[in-house]
Amino acid sequence: MAQGKSGRIVIDVEPEFKQELYRALALKDSTLKDWFIANAQRLCEETTQPPLAFVAEEAPAYPATKK
């Protein structure tokens, strides 16, 4: 698919799917542009940022006592 330098993104979908998509977006009070930008940003963030590594520290079973 050609990639131009304008800010436009054009895709062809089946008319029935287009209607279904617009109905679903209307139910969520969203637009295709808003939905696309939110999902595209999430995809870009997922593919450019390394995942956070959480290291769970073990808590002692009993409180430490002073000797």
PDB file of N, CA, C and O in Angstrom:
ATOM      1  N   MET A   1       0.837  -1.166   0.000  1.00  0.00           N
ATOM      2  CA  MET A   1       0.000   0.000   0.000  1.00  0.00           C
ATOM      3  C   MET A   1       0.889   1.239   0.000  1.00  0.00           C
ATOM      4  O   MET A   1       1.873   1.313   0.727  1.00  0.00           O
ATOM      5  N   ALA A   2       0.519   2.211  -0.786  1.00  0.00           N
ATOM      6  CA  ALA A   2       1.303   3.441  -0.891  1.00  0.00           C
ATOM      7  C   ALA A   2       1.252   4.228   0.403  1.00  0.00           C
ATOM      8  O   ALA A   2       0.240   4.251   1.088  1.00  0.00           O
ATOM      9  N   GLN A   3       2.378   4.858   0.740  1.00  0.00           N
ATOM     10  CA  GLN A   3       2.448   5.699   1.936  1.00  0.00           C
ATOM     11  C   GLN A   3       2.860   7.095   1.509  1.00  0.00           C
ATOM     12  O   GLN A   3       4.019   7.354   1.234  1.00  0.00           O
ATOM     13  N   GLY A   4       1.879   7.986   1.452  1.00  0.00           N
ATOM     14  CA  GLY A   4       2.155   9.363   1.076  1.00  0.00           C
ATOM     15  C   GLY A   4       2.647  10.169   2.265  1.00  0.00           C
ATOM     16  O   GLY A   4       2.756   9.670   3.385  1.00  0.00           O
ATOM     17  N   LYS A   5       2.929  11.452   2.014  1.00  0.00           N
ATOM     18  CA  LYS A   5       3.451  12.322   3.071  1.00  0.00           C
ATOM     19  C   LYS A   5       2.365  13.177   3.714  1.00  0.00           C
ATOM     20  O   LYS A   5       2.637  13.909   4.646  1.00  0.00           O
ATOM     21  N   SER A   6       1.132  13.085   3.240  1.00  0.00           N
ATOM     22  CA  SER A   6       0.052  13.875   3.838  1.00  0.00           C
ATOM     23  C   SER A   6      -0.376  13.238   5.160  1.00  0.00           C
ATOM     24  O   SER A   6       0.095  12.175   5.542  1.00  0.00           O
ATOM     25  N   GLY A   7      -1.272  13.882   5.865  1.00  0.00           N
ATOM     26  CA  GLY A   7      -1.759  13.348   7.122  1.00  0.00           C
ATOM     27  C   GLY A   7      -2.959  12.433   6.953  1.00  0.00           C
ATOM     28  O   GLY A   7      -3.587  12.036   7.927  1.00  0.00           O
ATOM     29  N   ARG A   8      -3.268  12.070   5.730  1.00  0.00           N
ATOM     30  CA  ARG A   8      -4.440  11.236   5.471  1.00  0.00           C
ATOM     31  C   ARG A   8      -4.065   9.766   5.461  1.00  0.00           C
ATOM     32  O   ARG A   8      -3.004   9.377   4.992  1.00  0.00           O
ATOM     33  N   ILE A   9      -4.982   8.953   5.991  1.00  0.00           N
ATOM     34  CA  ILE A   9      -4.859   7.498   5.929  1.00  0.00           C
ATOM     35  C   ILE A   9      -6.132   6.997   5.268  1.00  0.00           C
ATOM     36  O   ILE A   9      -7.233   7.303   5.723  1.00  0.00           O
ATOM     37  N   VAL A  10      -5.979   6.255   4.199  1.00  0.00           N
ATOM     38  CA  VAL A  10      -7.135   5.780   3.441  1.00  0.00           C
ATOM     39  C   VAL A  10      -7.107   4.255   3.394  1.00  0.00           C
ATOM     40  O   VAL A  10      -6.088   3.661   3.037  1.00  0.00           O
ATOM     41  N   ILE A  11      -8.224   3.635   3.788  1.00  0.00           N
ATOM     42  CA  ILE A  11      -8.340   2.182   3.687  1.00  0.00           C
ATOM     43  C   ILE A  11      -9.682   1.846   3.057  1.00  0.00           C
ATOM     44  O   ILE A  11     -10.655   2.594   3.192  1.00  0.00           O
ATOM     45  N   ASP A  12      -9.734   0.755   2.360  1.00  0.00           N
ATOM     46  CA  ASP A  12     -10.973   0.273   1.759  1.00  0.00           C
ATOM     47  C   ASP A  12     -11.496  -0.886   2.583  1.00  0.00           C
ATOM     48  O   ASP A  12     -10.749  -1.826   2.879  1.00  0.00           O
ATOM     49  N   VAL A  13     -12.767  -0.802   2.955  1.00  0.00           N
ATOM     50  CA  VAL A  13     -13.430  -1.888   3.681  1.00  0.00           C
ATOM     51  C   VAL A  13     -14.785  -2.134   3.019  1.00  0.00           C
ATOM     52  O   VAL A  13     -15.281  -1.308   2.261  1.00  0.00           O
ATOM     53  N   GLU A  14     -15.353  -3.272   3.335  1.00  0.00           N
ATOM     54  CA  GLU A  14     -16.675  -3.596   2.811  1.00  0.00           C
ATOM     55  C   GLU A  14     -17.702  -2.613   3.381  1.00  0.00           C
ATOM     56  O   GLU A  14     -17.625  -2.256   4.553  1.00  0.00           O
ATOM     57  N   PRO A  15     -18.660  -2.177   2.567  1.00  0.00           N
ATOM     58  CA  PRO A  15     -19.669  -1.223   3.037  1.00  0.00           C
ATOM     59  C   PRO A  15     -20.419  -1.701   4.282  1.00  0.00           C
ATOM     60  O   PRO A  15     -20.715  -0.895   5.176  1.00  0.00           O
ATOM     61  N   GLU A  16     -20.713  -2.994   4.355  1.00  0.00           N
ATOM     62  CA  GLU A  16     -21.431  -3.521   5.517  1.00  0.00           C
ATOM     63  C   GLU A  16     -20.593  -3.379   6.793  1.00  0.00           C
ATOM     64  O   GLU A  16     -21.097  -3.041   7.859  1.00  0.00           O
ATOM     65  N   PHE A  17     -19.305  -3.648   6.666  1.00  0.00           N
ATOM     66  CA  PHE A  17     -18.415  -3.506   7.814  1.00  0.00           C
ATOM     67  C   PHE A  17     -18.306  -2.052   8.234  1.00  0.00           C
ATOM     68  O   PHE A  17     -18.298  -1.727   9.422  1.00  0.00           O
ATOM     69  N   LYS A  18     -18.238  -1.161   7.270  1.00  0.00           N
ATOM     70  CA  LYS A  18     -18.162   0.270   7.558  1.00  0.00           C
ATOM     71  C   LYS A  18     -19.389   0.706   8.359  1.00  0.00           C
ATOM     72  O   LYS A  18     -19.263   1.413   9.371  1.00  0.00           O
ATOM     73  N   GLN A  19     -20.569   0.266   7.963  1.00  0.00           N
ATOM     74  CA  GLN A  19     -21.789   0.612   8.688  1.00  0.00           C
ATOM     75  C   GLN A  19     -21.760   0.056  10.103  1.00  0.00           C
ATOM     76  O   GLN A  19     -22.132   0.738  11.067  1.00  0.00           O
ATOM     77  N   GLU A  20     -21.314  -1.193  10.242  1.00  0.00           N
ATOM     78  CA  GLU A  20     -21.230  -1.820  11.563  1.00  0.00           C
ATOM     79  C   GLU A  20     -20.259  -1.058  12.467  1.00  0.00           C
ATOM     80  O   GLU A  20     -20.525  -0.834  13.651  1.00  0.00           O
ATOM     81  N   LEU A  21     -19.138  -0.662  11.910  1.00  0.00           N
ATOM     82  CA  LEU A  21     -18.135   0.082  12.664  1.00  0.00           C
ATOM     83  C   LEU A  21     -18.686   1.421  13.136  1.00  0.00           C
ATOM     84  O   LEU A  21     -18.549   1.790  14.304  1.00  0.00           O
ATOM     85  N   TYR A  22     -19.343   2.151  12.256  1.00  0.00           N
ATOM     86  CA  TYR A  22     -19.902   3.443  12.632  1.00  0.00           C
ATOM     87  C   TYR A  22     -21.012   3.290  13.672  1.00  0.00           C
ATOM     88  O   TYR A  22     -21.147   4.131  14.569  1.00  0.00           O
ATOM     89  N   ARG A  23     -21.802   2.217  13.594  1.00  0.00           N
ATOM     90  CA  ARG A  23     -22.831   1.967  14.620  1.00  0.00           C
ATOM     91  C   ARG A  23     -22.183   1.732  15.976  1.00  0.00           C
ATOM     92  O   ARG A  23     -22.609   2.271  16.995  1.00  0.00           O
ATOM     93  N   ALA A  24     -21.131   0.907  15.997  1.00  0.00           N
ATOM     94  CA  ALA A  24     -20.438   0.610  17.255  1.00  0.00           C
ATOM     95  C   ALA A  24     -19.813   1.876  17.832  1.00  0.00           C
ATOM     96  O   ALA A  24     -19.869   2.111  19.049  1.00  0.00           O
ATOM     97  N   LEU A  25     -19.224   2.692  16.998  1.00  0.00           N
ATOM     98  CA  LEU A  25     -18.615   3.937  17.465  1.00  0.00           C
ATOM     99  C   LEU A  25     -19.670   4.892  18.010  1.00  0.00           C
ATOM    100  O   LEU A  25     -19.451   5.561  19.016  1.00  0.00           O
ATOM    101  N   ALA A  26     -20.824   4.935  17.362  1.00  0.00           N
ATOM    102  CA  ALA A  26     -21.908   5.804  17.830  1.00  0.00           C
ATOM    103  C   ALA A  26     -22.379   5.370  19.216  1.00  0.00           C
ATOM    104  O   ALA A  26     -22.670   6.214  20.072  1.00  0.00           O
ATOM    105  N   LEU A  27     -22.445   4.069  19.459  1.00  0.00           N
ATOM    106  CA  LEU A  27     -22.853   3.573  20.768  1.00  0.00           C
ATOM    107  C   LEU A  27     -21.872   3.996  21.858  1.00  0.00           C
ATOM    108  O   LEU A  27     -22.239   4.134  23.024  1.00  0.00           O
ATOM    109  N   LYS A  28     -20.622   4.176  21.487  1.00  0.00           N
ATOM    110  CA  LYS A  28     -19.591   4.596  22.441  1.00  0.00           C
ATOM    111  C   LYS A  28     -19.369   6.105  22.391  1.00  0.00           C
ATOM    112  O   LYS A  28     -18.444   6.626  23.002  1.00  0.00           O
ATOM    113  N   ASP A  29     -20.246   6.805  21.644  1.00  0.00           N
ATOM    114  CA  ASP A  29     -20.152   8.259  21.493  1.00  0.00           C
ATOM    115  C   ASP A  29     -18.746   8.660  21.047  1.00  0.00           C
ATOM    116  O   ASP A  29     -18.124   9.549  21.618  1.00  0.00           O
ATOM    117  N   SER A  30     -18.235   7.983  20.040  1.00  0.00           N
ATOM    118  CA  SER A  30     -16.892   8.222  19.535  1.00  0.00           C
ATOM    119  C   SER A  30     -16.940   8.419  18.022  1.00  0.00           C
ATOM    120  O   SER A  30     -17.934   8.117  17.378  1.00  0.00           O
ATOM    121  N   THR A  31     -15.866   8.928  17.495  1.00  0.00           N
ATOM    122  CA  THR A  31     -15.730   9.069  16.044  1.00  0.00           C
ATOM    123  C   THR A  31     -14.658   8.106  15.565  1.00  0.00           C
ATOM    124  O   THR A  31     -13.826   7.637  16.360  1.00  0.00           O
ATOM    125  N   LEU A  32     -14.652   7.841  14.290  1.00  0.00           N
ATOM    126  CA  LEU A  32     -13.638   6.952  13.732  1.00  0.00           C
ATOM    127  C   LEU A  32     -12.244   7.543  13.941  1.00  0.00           C
ATOM    128  O   LEU A  32     -11.309   6.836  14.304  1.00  0.00           O
ATOM    129  N   LYS A  33     -12.127   8.846  13.756  1.00  0.00           N
ATOM    130  CA  LYS A  33     -10.826   9.496  13.939  1.00  0.00           C
ATOM    131  C   LYS A  33     -10.350   9.357  15.384  1.00  0.00           C
ATOM    132  O   LYS A  33      -9.194   8.978  15.621  1.00  0.00           O
ATOM    133  N   ASP A  34     -11.218   9.647  16.363  1.00  0.00           N
ATOM    134  CA  ASP A  34     -10.827   9.531  17.775  1.00  0.00           C
ATOM    135  C   ASP A  34     -10.445   8.101  18.124  1.00  0.00           C
ATOM    136  O   ASP A  34      -9.448   7.855  18.802  1.00  0.00           O
ATOM    137  N   TRP A  35     -11.250   7.146  17.665  1.00  0.00           N
ATOM    138  CA  TRP A  35     -10.978   5.731  17.945  1.00  0.00           C
ATOM    139  C   TRP A  35      -9.652   5.308  17.319  1.00  0.00           C
ATOM    140  O   TRP A  35      -8.833   4.660  17.957  1.00  0.00           O
ATOM    141  N   PHE A  36      -9.433   5.702  16.080  1.00  0.00           N
ATOM    142  CA  PHE A  36      -8.212   5.314  15.387  1.00  0.00           C
ATOM    143  C   PHE A  36      -6.984   5.895  16.075  1.00  0.00           C
ATOM    144  O   PHE A  36      -6.000   5.189  16.323  1.00  0.00           O
ATOM    145  N   ILE A  37      -7.031   7.180  16.406  1.00  0.00           N
ATOM    146  CA  ILE A  37      -5.874   7.821  17.027  1.00  0.00           C
ATOM    147  C   ILE A  37      -5.559   7.170  18.368  1.00  0.00           C
ATOM    148  O   ILE A  37      -4.391   6.879  18.667  1.00  0.00           O
ATOM    149  N   ALA A  38      -6.572   6.918  19.190  1.00  0.00           N
ATOM    150  CA  ALA A  38      -6.339   6.293  20.495  1.00  0.00           C
ATOM    151  C   ALA A  38      -5.710   4.918  20.337  1.00  0.00           C
ATOM    152  O   ALA A  38      -4.745   4.581  21.038  1.00  0.00           O
ATOM    153  N   ASN A  39      -6.224   4.110  19.423  1.00  0.00           N
ATOM    154  CA  ASN A  39      -5.692   2.764  19.241  1.00  0.00           C
ATOM    155  C   ASN A  39      -4.332   2.776  18.554  1.00  0.00           C
ATOM    156  O   ASN A  39      -3.461   1.960  18.880  1.00  0.00           O
ATOM    157  N   ALA A  40      -4.127   3.695  17.637  1.00  0.00           N
ATOM    158  CA  ALA A  40      -2.832   3.795  16.965  1.00  0.00           C
ATOM    159  C   ALA A  40      -1.754   4.252  17.948  1.00  0.00           C
ATOM    160  O   ALA A  40      -0.628   3.736  17.930  1.00  0.00           O
ATOM    161  N   GLN A  41      -2.098   5.207  18.823  1.00  0.00           N
ATOM    162  CA  GLN A  41      -1.132   5.657  19.828  1.00  0.00           C
ATOM    163  C   GLN A  41      -0.770   4.522  20.772  1.00  0.00           C
ATOM    164  O   GLN A  41       0.400   4.329  21.108  1.00  0.00           O
ATOM    165  N   ARG A  42      -1.767   3.750  21.197  1.00  0.00           N
ATOM    166  CA  ARG A  42      -1.509   2.619  22.092  1.00  0.00           C
ATOM    167  C   ARG A  42      -0.582   1.616  21.414  1.00  0.00           C
ATOM    168  O   ARG A  42       0.374   1.128  22.016  1.00  0.00           O
ATOM    169  N   LEU A  43      -0.833   1.310  20.157  1.00  0.00           N
ATOM    170  CA  LEU A  43       0.014   0.379  19.417  1.00  0.00           C
ATOM    171  C   LEU A  43       1.447   0.893  19.324  1.00  0.00           C
ATOM    172  O   LEU A  43       2.401   0.148  19.563  1.00  0.00           O
ATOM    173  N   CYS A  44       1.597   2.163  19.009  1.00  0.00           N
ATOM    174  CA  CYS A  44       2.944   2.736  18.897  1.00  0.00           C
ATOM    175  C   CYS A  44       3.671   2.696  20.231  1.00  0.00           C
ATOM    176  O   CYS A  44       4.859   2.376  20.282  1.00  0.00           O
ATOM    177  N   GLU A  45       2.960   3.014  21.316  1.00  0.00           N
ATOM    178  CA  GLU A  45       3.583   2.967  22.641  1.00  0.00           C
ATOM    179  C   GLU A  45       3.998   1.552  23.009  1.00  0.00           C
ATOM    180  O   GLU A  45       5.067   1.339  23.573  1.00  0.00           O
ATOM    181  N   GLU A  46       3.151   0.578  22.693  1.00  0.00           N
ATOM    182  CA  GLU A  46       3.467  -0.815  23.014  1.00  0.00           C
ATOM    183  C   GLU A  46       4.681  -1.309  22.251  1.00  0.00           C
ATOM    184  O   GLU A  46       5.417  -2.158  22.733  1.00  0.00           O
ATOM    185  N   THR A  47       4.904  -0.787  21.057  1.00  0.00           N
ATOM    186  CA  THR A  47       5.997  -1.295  20.234  1.00  0.00           C
ATOM    187  C   THR A  47       7.277  -0.489  20.373  1.00  0.00           C
ATOM    188  O   THR A  47       8.318  -0.920  19.908  1.00  0.00           O
ATOM    189  N   THR A  48       7.203   0.689  21.039  1.00  0.00           N
ATOM    190  CA  THR A  48       8.418   1.489  21.172  1.00  0.00           C
ATOM    191  C   THR A  48       8.937   1.543  22.592  1.00  0.00           C
ATOM    192  O   THR A  48      10.096   1.826  22.812  1.00  0.00           O
ATOM    193  N   GLN A  49       8.093   1.304  23.582  1.00  0.00           N
ATOM    194  CA  GLN A  49       8.530   1.349  24.969  1.00  0.00           C
ATOM    195  C   GLN A  49       8.759  -0.063  25.495  1.00  0.00           C
ATOM    196  O   GLN A  49       7.912  -0.925  25.315  1.00  0.00           O
ATOM    197  N   PRO A  50       9.882  -0.280  26.143  1.00  0.00           N
ATOM    198  CA  PRO A  50      10.090  -1.612  26.719  1.00  0.00           C
ATOM    199  C   PRO A  50       9.098  -1.832  27.852  1.00  0.00           C
ATOM    200  O   PRO A  50       8.739  -0.886  28.552  1.00  0.00           O
ATOM    201  N   PRO A  51       8.637  -3.049  28.031  1.00  0.00           N
ATOM    202  CA  PRO A  51       7.695  -3.319  29.121  1.00  0.00           C
ATOM    203  C   PRO A  51       8.370  -3.122  30.472  1.00  0.00           C
ATOM    204  O   PRO A  51       9.572  -3.341  30.622  1.00  0.00           O
ATOM    205  N   LEU A  52       7.590  -2.669  31.419  1.00  0.00           N
ATOM    206  CA  LEU A  52       8.114  -2.491  32.771  1.00  0.00           C
ATOM    207  C   LEU A  52       8.282  -3.850  33.428  1.00  0.00           C
ATOM    208  O   LEU A  52       7.411  -4.701  33.348  1.00  0.00           O
ATOM    209  N   ALA A  53       9.398  -4.049  34.083  1.00  0.00           N
ATOM    210  CA  ALA A  53       9.639  -5.308  34.785  1.00  0.00           C
ATOM    211  C   ALA A  53       9.404  -5.061  36.260  1.00  0.00           C
ATOM    212  O   ALA A  53      10.084  -4.261  36.888  1.00  0.00           O
ATOM    213  N   PHE A  54       8.429  -5.727  36.796  1.00  0.00           N
ATOM    214  CA  PHE A  54       8.135  -5.605  38.212  1.00  0.00           C
ATOM    215  C   PHE A  54       8.762  -6.782  38.943  1.00  0.00           C
ATOM    216  O   PHE A  54       8.566  -7.925  38.580  1.00  0.00           O
ATOM    217  N   VAL A  55       9.509  -6.473  39.986  1.00  0.00           N
ATOM    218  CA  VAL A  55      10.127  -7.511  40.789  1.00  0.00           C
ATOM    219  C   VAL A  55       9.415  -7.505  42.131  1.00  0.00           C
ATOM    220  O   VAL A  55       9.463  -6.523  42.871  1.00  0.00           O
ATOM    221  N   ALA A  56       8.739  -8.584  42.424  1.00  0.00           N
ATOM    222  CA  ALA A  56       8.029  -8.680  43.693  1.00  0.00           C
ATOM    223  C   ALA A  56       9.017  -9.055  44.781  1.00  0.00           C
ATOM    224  O   ALA A  56       9.738 -10.037  44.668  1.00  0.00           O
ATOM    225  N   GLU A  57       9.043  -8.235  45.812  1.00  0.00           N
ATOM    226  CA  GLU A  57       9.905  -8.546  46.946  1.00  0.00           C
ATOM    227  C   GLU A  57       9.113  -9.392  47.923  1.00  0.00           C
ATOM    228  O   GLU A  57       7.958  -9.114  48.201  1.00  0.00           O
ATOM    229  N   GLU A  58       9.767 -10.430  48.438  1.00  0.00           N
ATOM    230  CA  GLU A  58       9.090 -11.288  49.409  1.00  0.00           C
ATOM    231  C   GLU A  58       9.067 -10.594  50.757  1.00  0.00           C
ATOM    232  O   GLU A  58      10.081 -10.115  51.240  1.00  0.00           O
ATOM    233  N   ALA A  59       7.891 -10.540  51.328  1.00  0.00           N
ATOM    234  CA  ALA A  59       7.754  -9.985  52.671  1.00  0.00           C
ATOM    235  C   ALA A  59       8.026 -11.099  53.669  1.00  0.00           C
ATOM    236  O   ALA A  59       7.686 -12.254  53.422  1.00  0.00           O
ATOM    237  N   PRO A  60       8.657 -10.769  54.781  1.00  0.00           N
ATOM    238  CA  PRO A  60       8.910 -11.817  55.772  1.00  0.00           C
ATOM    239  C   PRO A  60       7.589 -12.357  56.313  1.00  0.00           C
ATOM    240  O   PRO A  60       6.602 -11.639  56.424  1.00  0.00           O
ATOM    241  N   ALA A  61       7.594 -13.633  56.644  1.00  0.00           N
ATOM    242  CA  ALA A  61       6.372 -14.272  57.142  1.00  0.00           C
ATOM    243  C   ALA A  61       5.976 -13.698  58.482  1.00  0.00           C
ATOM    244  O   ALA A  61       4.797 -13.572  58.790  1.00  0.00           O
ATOM    245  N   TYR A  62       6.972 -13.343  59.320  1.00  0.00           N
ATOM    246  CA  TYR A  62       6.698 -12.793  60.642  1.00  0.00           C
ATOM    247  C   TYR A  62       7.509 -11.518  60.787  1.00  0.00           C
ATOM    248  O   TYR A  62       8.590 -11.404  60.211  1.00  0.00           O
ATOM    249  N   PRO A  63       7.017 -10.590  61.573  1.00  0.00           N
ATOM    250  CA  PRO A  63       7.825  -9.359  61.766  1.00  0.00           C
ATOM    251  C   PRO A  63       9.177  -9.707  62.360  1.00  0.00           C
ATOM    252  O   PRO A  63       9.290 -10.598  63.185  1.00  0.00           O
ATOM    253  N   ALA A  64      10.179  -8.989  61.939  1.00  0.00           N
ATOM    254  CA  ALA A  64      11.533  -9.210  62.476  1.00  0.00           C
ATOM    255  C   ALA A  64      11.565  -8.802  63.941  1.00  0.00           C
ATOM    256  O   ALA A  64      10.965  -7.822  64.333  1.00  0.00           O
ATOM    257  N   THR A  65      12.254  -9.572  64.733  1.00  0.00           N
ATOM    258  CA  THR A  65      12.370  -9.272  66.171  1.00  0.00           C
ATOM    259  C   THR A  65      13.786  -8.790  66.464  1.00  0.00           C
ATOM    260  O   THR A  65      14.738  -9.252  65.841  1.00  0.00           O
ATOM    261  N   LYS A  66      13.861  -7.872  67.395  1.00  0.00           N
ATOM    262  CA  LYS A  66      15.183  -7.375  67.795  1.00  0.00           C
ATOM    263  C   LYS A  66      15.785  -8.296  68.834  1.00  0.00           C
ATOM    264  O   LYS A  66      15.097  -8.784  69.717  1.00  0.00           O
ATOM    265  N   LYS A  67      17.063  -8.564  68.758  1.00  0.00           N
ATOM    266  CA  LYS A  67      17.752  -9.434  69.725  1.00  0.00           C
ATOM    267  C   LYS A  67      18.696  -8.645  70.552  1.00  0.00           C
ATOM    268  O   LYS A  67      19.252  -7.699  70.240  1.00  0.00           O
TER     269      LYS A  67
END
